[in-house]
XYZ file of C-alpha atoms in Angstrom:
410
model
C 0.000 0.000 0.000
C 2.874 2.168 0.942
C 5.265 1.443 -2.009
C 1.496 2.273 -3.958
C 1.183 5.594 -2.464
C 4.881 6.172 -3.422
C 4.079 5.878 -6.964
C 0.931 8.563 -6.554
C -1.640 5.584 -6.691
C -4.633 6.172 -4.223
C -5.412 2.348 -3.172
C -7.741 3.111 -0.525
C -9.753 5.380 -3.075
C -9.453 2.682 -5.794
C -10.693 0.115 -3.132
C -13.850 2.067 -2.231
C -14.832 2.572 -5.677
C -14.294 -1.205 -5.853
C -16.563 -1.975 -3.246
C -19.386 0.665 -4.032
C -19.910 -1.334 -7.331
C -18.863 -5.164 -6.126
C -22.071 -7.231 -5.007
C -20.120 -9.226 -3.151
C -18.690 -7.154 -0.093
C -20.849 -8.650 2.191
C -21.304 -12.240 3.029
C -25.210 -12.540 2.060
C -25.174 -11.532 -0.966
C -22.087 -14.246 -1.559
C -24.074 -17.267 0.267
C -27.428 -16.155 -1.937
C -25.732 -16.522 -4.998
C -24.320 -19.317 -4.342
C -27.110 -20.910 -3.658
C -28.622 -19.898 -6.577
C -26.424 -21.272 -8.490
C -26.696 -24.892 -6.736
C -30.300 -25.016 -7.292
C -29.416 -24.332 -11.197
C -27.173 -27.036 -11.084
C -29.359 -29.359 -9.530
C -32.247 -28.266 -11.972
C -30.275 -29.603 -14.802
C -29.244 -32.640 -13.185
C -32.106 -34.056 -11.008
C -34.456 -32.610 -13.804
C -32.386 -32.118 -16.554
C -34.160 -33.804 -19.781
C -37.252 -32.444 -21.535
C -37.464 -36.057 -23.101
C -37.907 -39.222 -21.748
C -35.369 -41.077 -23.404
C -34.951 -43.971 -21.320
C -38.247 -46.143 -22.496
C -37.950 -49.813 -21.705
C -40.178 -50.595 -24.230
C -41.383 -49.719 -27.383
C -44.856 -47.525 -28.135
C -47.374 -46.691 -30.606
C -46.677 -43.475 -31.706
C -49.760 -41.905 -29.620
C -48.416 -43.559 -26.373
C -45.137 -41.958 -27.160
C -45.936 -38.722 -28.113
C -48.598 -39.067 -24.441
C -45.040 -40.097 -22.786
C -42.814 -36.989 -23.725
C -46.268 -34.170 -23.502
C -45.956 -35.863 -19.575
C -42.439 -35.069 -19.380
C -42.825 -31.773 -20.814
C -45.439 -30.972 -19.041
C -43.916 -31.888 -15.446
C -40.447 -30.247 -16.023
C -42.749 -26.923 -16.968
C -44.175 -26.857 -13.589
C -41.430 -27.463 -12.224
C -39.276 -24.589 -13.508
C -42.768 -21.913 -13.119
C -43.498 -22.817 -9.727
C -41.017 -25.208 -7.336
C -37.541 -23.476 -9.145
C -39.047 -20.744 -9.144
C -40.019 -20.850 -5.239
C -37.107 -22.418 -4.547
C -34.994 -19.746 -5.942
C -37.253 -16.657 -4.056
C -37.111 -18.619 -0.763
C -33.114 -18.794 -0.862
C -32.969 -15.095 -1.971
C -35.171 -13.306 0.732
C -34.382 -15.854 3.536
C -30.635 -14.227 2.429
C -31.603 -11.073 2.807
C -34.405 -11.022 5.147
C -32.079 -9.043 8.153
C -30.803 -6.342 5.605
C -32.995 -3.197 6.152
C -32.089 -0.137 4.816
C -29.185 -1.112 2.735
C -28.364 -1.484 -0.990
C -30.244 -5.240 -0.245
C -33.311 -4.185 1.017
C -35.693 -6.407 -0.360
C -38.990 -4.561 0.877
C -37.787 -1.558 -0.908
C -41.012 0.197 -2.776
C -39.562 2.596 -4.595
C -38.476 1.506 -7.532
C -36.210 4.575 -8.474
C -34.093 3.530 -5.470
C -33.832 0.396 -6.079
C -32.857 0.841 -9.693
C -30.035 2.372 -8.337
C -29.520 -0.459 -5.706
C -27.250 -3.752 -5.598
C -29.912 -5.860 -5.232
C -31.449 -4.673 -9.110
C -27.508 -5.294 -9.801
C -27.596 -9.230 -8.297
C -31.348 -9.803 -9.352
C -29.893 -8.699 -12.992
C -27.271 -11.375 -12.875
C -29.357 -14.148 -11.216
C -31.634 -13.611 -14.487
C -28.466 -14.309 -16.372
C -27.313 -17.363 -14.593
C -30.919 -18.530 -14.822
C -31.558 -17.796 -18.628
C -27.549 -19.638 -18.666
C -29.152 -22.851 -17.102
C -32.253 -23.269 -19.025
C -30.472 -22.940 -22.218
C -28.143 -25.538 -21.145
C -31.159 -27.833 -20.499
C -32.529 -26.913 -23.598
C -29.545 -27.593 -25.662
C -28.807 -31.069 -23.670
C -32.266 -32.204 -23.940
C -32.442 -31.778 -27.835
C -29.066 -33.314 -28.322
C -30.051 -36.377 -26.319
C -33.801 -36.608 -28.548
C -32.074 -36.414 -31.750
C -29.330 -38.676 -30.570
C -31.648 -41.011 -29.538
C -33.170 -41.093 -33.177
C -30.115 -40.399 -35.171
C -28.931 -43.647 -33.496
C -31.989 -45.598 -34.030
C -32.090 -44.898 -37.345
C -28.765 -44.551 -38.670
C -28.689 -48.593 -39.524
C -31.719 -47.722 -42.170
C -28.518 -46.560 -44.627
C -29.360 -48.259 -47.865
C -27.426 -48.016 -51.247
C -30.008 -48.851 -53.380
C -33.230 -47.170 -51.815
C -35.582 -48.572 -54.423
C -35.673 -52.168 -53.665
C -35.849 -54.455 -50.473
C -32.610 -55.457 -49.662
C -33.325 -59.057 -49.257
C -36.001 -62.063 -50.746
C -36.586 -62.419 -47.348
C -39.496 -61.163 -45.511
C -37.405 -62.008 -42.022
C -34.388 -59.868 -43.161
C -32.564 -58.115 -39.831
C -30.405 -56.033 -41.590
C -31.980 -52.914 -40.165
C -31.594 -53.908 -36.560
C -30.222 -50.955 -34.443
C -27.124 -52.180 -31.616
C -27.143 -49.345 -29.907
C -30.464 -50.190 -28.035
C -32.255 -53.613 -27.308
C -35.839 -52.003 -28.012
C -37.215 -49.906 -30.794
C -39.223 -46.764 -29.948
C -42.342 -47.116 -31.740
C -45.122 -50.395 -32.507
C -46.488 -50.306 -35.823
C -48.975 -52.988 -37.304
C -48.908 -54.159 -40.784
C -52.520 -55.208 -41.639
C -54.917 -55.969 -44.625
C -56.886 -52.802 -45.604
C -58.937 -53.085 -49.196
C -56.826 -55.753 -49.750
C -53.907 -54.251 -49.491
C -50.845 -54.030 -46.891
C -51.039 -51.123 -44.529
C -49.478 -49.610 -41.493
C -52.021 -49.266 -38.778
C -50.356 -45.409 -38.573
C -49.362 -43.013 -41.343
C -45.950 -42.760 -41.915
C -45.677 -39.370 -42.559
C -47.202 -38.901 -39.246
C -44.057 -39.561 -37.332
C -41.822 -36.658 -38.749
C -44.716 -34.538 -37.996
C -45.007 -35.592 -34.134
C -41.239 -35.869 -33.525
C -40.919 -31.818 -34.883
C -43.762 -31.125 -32.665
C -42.523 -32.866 -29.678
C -39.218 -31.346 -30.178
C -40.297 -27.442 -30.588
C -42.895 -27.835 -27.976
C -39.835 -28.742 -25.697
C -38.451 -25.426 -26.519
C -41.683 -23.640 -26.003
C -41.861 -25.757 -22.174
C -39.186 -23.197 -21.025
C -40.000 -20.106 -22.765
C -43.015 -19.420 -20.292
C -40.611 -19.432 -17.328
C -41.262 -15.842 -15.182
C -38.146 -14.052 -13.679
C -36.932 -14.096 -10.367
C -37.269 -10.487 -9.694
C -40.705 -9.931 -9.328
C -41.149 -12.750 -6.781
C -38.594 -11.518 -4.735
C -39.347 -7.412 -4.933
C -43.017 -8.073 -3.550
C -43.615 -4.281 -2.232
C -42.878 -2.915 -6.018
C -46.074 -2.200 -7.974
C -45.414 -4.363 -11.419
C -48.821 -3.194 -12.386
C -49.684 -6.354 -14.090
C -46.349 -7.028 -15.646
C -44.777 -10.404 -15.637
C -41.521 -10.554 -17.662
C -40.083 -14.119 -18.686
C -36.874 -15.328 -18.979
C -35.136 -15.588 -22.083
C -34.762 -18.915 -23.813
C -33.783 -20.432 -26.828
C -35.116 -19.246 -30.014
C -37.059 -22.066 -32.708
C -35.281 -19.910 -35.262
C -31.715 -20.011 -34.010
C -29.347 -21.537 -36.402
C -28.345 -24.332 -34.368
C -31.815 -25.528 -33.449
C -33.151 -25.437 -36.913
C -29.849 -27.732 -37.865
C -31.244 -30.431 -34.859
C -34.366 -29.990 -36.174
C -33.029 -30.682 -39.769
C -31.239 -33.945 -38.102
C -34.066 -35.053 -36.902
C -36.226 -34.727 -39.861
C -33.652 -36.481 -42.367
C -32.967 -39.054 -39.539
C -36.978 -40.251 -39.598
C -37.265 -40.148 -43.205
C -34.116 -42.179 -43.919
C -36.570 -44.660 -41.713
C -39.741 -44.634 -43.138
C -38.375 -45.303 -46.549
C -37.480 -48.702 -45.756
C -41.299 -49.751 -44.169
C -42.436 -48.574 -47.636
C -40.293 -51.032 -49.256
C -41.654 -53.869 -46.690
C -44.752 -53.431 -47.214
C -44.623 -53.227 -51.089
C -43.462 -56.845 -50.569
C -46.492 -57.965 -49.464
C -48.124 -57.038 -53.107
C -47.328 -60.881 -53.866
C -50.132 -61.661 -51.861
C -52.671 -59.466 -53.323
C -53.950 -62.488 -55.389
C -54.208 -64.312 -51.790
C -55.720 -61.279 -50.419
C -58.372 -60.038 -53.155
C -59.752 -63.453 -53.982
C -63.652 -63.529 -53.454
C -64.986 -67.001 -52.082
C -67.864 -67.173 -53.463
C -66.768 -66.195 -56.808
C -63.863 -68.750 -56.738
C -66.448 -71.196 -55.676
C -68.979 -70.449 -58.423
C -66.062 -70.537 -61.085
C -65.055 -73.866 -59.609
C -68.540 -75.146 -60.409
C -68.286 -73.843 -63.734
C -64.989 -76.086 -64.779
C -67.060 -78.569 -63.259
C -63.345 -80.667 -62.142
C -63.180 -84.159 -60.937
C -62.487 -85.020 -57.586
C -59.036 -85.692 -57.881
C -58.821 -82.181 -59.554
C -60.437 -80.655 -56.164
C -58.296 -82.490 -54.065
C -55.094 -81.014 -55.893
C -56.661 -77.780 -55.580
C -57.135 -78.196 -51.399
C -53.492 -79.283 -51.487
C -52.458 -76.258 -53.049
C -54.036 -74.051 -50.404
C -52.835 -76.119 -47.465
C -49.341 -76.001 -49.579
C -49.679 -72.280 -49.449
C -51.083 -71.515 -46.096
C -47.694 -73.189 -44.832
C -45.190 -71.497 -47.023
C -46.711 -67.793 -45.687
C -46.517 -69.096 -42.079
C -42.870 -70.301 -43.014
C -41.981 -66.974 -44.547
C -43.935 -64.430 -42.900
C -42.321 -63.293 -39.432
C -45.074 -62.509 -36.316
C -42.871 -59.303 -36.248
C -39.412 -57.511 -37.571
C -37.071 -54.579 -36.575
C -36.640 -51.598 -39.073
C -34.804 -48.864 -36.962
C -36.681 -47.303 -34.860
C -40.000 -49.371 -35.552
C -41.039 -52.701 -34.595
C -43.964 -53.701 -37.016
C -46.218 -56.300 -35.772
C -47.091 -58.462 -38.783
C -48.712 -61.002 -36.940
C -52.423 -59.742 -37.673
C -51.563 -59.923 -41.691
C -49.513 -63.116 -41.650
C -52.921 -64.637 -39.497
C -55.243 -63.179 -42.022
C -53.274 -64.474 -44.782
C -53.007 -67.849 -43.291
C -56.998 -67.748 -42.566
C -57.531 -66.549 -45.754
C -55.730 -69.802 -47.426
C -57.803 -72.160 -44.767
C -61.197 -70.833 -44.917
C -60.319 -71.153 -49.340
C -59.402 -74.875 -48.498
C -62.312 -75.816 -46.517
C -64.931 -74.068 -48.753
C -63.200 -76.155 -51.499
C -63.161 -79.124 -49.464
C -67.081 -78.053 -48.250
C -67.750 -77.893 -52.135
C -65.982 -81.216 -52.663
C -68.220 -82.724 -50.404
C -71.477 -81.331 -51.552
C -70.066 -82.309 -55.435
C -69.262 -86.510 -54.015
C -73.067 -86.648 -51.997
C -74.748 -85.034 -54.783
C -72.909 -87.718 -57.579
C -73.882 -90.582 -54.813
C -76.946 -89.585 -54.448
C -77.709 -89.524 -58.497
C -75.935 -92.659 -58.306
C -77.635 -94.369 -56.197
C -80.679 -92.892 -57.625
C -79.873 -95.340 -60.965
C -78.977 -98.275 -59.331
C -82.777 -98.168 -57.839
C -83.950 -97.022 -61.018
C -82.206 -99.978 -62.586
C -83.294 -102.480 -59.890
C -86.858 -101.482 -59.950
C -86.636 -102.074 -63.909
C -85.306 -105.504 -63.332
C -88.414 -106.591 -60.767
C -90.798 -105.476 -63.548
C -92.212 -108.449 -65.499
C -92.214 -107.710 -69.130
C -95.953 -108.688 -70.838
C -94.765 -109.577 -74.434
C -91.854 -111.184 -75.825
C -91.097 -107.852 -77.254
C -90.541 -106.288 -74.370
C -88.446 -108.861 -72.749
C -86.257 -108.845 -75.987
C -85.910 -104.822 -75.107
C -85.098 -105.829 -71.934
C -82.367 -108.207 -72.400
C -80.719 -105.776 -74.663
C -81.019 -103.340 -72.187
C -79.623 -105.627 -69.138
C -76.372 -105.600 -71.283
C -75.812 -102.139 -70.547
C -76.244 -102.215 -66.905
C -72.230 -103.083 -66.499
C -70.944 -100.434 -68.856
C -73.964 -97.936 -67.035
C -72.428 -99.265 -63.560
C -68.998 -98.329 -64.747
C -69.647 -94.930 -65.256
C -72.027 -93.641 -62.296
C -68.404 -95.615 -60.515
C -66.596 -93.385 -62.299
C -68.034 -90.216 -61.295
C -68.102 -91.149 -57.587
């Protein structure tokens, strides 16, 4: 201090001015800060994810998008009314034995305390506040489009115009980095036709919602100051802390991410199901119609039965090569319910023709048996001339090659 005077420097002036401006010259303001800026920290950690990426299983895209609303939703409240609380409690219970001072929380005036320290330490709590939700924010969407950027990542094709594989059971678009998918599709019969039990288009449209409504969670979060500063007259004013922006560069280039991400997905389930188009002939065939056109050819019975064996012959080849379910990404499609209609589809077509067989054998016994009575009623009847019984001896030489063919159509 001496050796500072020496050289015409005024340390004791230079420390006042110091200390008129510091905050920190007394030890409340110090231990209010700092705990401020533990119940930041803790904010981030304890409750520090807009999305709830850790799902142990996967969910239909309405359960999921239910799932991360709820998580939105609770970390909202949280920040506008526990943080929040949390945060005034720590700051007037700091301050609460400061009267008349540059600290005076019951000041009134709000020219004076413009002018205060407190305005001064309520401006930079606001900053270390806006400083922590962006950092949720930003970790939050980083972990969401992580999560599908992984998930997705293995649905890299080179040729994007053709299922990779004969197979129907291909795994080729398994993901390693998790053991479940995200979201439950079914593949089912509609008009004859394969179709996912939800539009595909729908899920870039949800995940974009779900990710700028996680922005919009924390951009309804009010400031510290005017829960703190109760005797100043806001008169109906209720400012907000800043957060991030929908529009800021590197949120639209996550949201970009995300978008290609999905759609690098969904191209793949497009190809899947335009396998399925080699069952359309399964799918579209009328019963009746096939029945009635059956008639028509009016086939033997040997030609039926090759015709049941053919169904039965195809009902086991689509159980063989249609999987109850497959991994694409981030979806796992259920094709259980089309695989089961399929296989019904080839049964109930084997037992109508085996129903029609049946009708077809009674209906030649019947007309069968029906000659064999009329021919043994014609052999009881006496004939009255020797004409007649001529006529009928002729016709008695018949009855083997007549026998042979009623045999021949049982």
């Amino acid at each position: 201090i001496n050796h500072a005077k020496s050289l015409g420097y005024d340390f004791q002036a230079q420390k006042a001015r110091f200390e008129f401006k510091s905050l920190y010259t007394r030890p409340e303001p110090i231990k209010a800060m700092v705990n401020i800026r533990e119940l930041c920290n803790e904010m981030m950690t304890t409750k520090g994810n807009l999305f709830n990426t850790s799902l142990s299983k996967a969910q239909r895209l309405e359960e999921f998008e239910q799932t991360q609303n709820q998580q939105q939703t609770l970390i909202k409240l949280f920040l506008q009314d526990t943080w929040i609380n949390q945060l005034k409690n720590q700051v007037r219970q700091g301050f609460q034995y400061i009267v008349q001072s540059w600290f005076n929380i019951n000041e009134s005036s709000w020219a004076i305390y413009n002018q205060s320290k407190l305005s001064s330490f309520m401006n930079v709590s606001k900053f270390i506040m806006q400083d922590s939700l962006r950092t949720l924010v930003e970790k939050s969407l980083n972990d969401f489009v992580e999560l599908v950027e992984n998930m997705c990542n293995v649905c890299q094709m080179k040729d994007d115009s053709v299922w990779p594989s004969k197979s129907l059971k291909y795994e080729g678009f398994f993901p390693t980095r998790r053991k479940t998918s995200l979201f439950v599709v079914n593949l089912k019969l509609e008009d004859f036709k394969a179709n996912f039990s939800t539009n595909l288009d729908s899920f870039e449209e949800k995940l974009v919602t779900l990710f700028d409504n996680a922005i919009a969670a924390t951009s309804t979060v009010p400031q510290l100051e005017k829960f703190v500063m109760e005797k100043l007259f806001w008169e109906g004013q209720n400012p907000l802390l800043e957060s991030v922006g929908l529009k800021e560069p590197w949120v639209c280039e996550k949201r970009e991410k995300l978008q290609n991400a999905i759609r690098m997905a969904i191209r793949p389930m497009e190809l899947y199901s335009e396998q399925f188009e080699q069952f359309n002939e399964v799918m579209s065939v009328d019963i009746d119609q096939f029945l009635s056109d059956l008639d028509e050819k009016n086939p033997t019975a040997l030609e039926v039965k090759e015709q049941v064996d053919q169904f039965i012959a195809q009902k086991e080849k689509l159980e063989n090569e249609i999987p109850t379910n497959i991994t694409i990404g981030p979806f796992q499609v259920l094709t259980d319910t089309i695989r089961n209609g399929l296989s019904k589809k080839c049964k109930t077509m084997s037992d109508a023709t085996l129903d029609y067989l049946a009708k077809k054998l009674r209906k030649q016994a019947d007309d069968g048996g029906e000659t064999c009575k009329s021919i043994s009623r014609r052999l009881f009847e006496k004939p009255p001339t020797i004409e007649i019984l001529d006529e009928m001896r002729i016709w008695m030489e018949t009855i083997p090659e007549t026998l042979i063919e009623e045999k021949q159509k049982i």
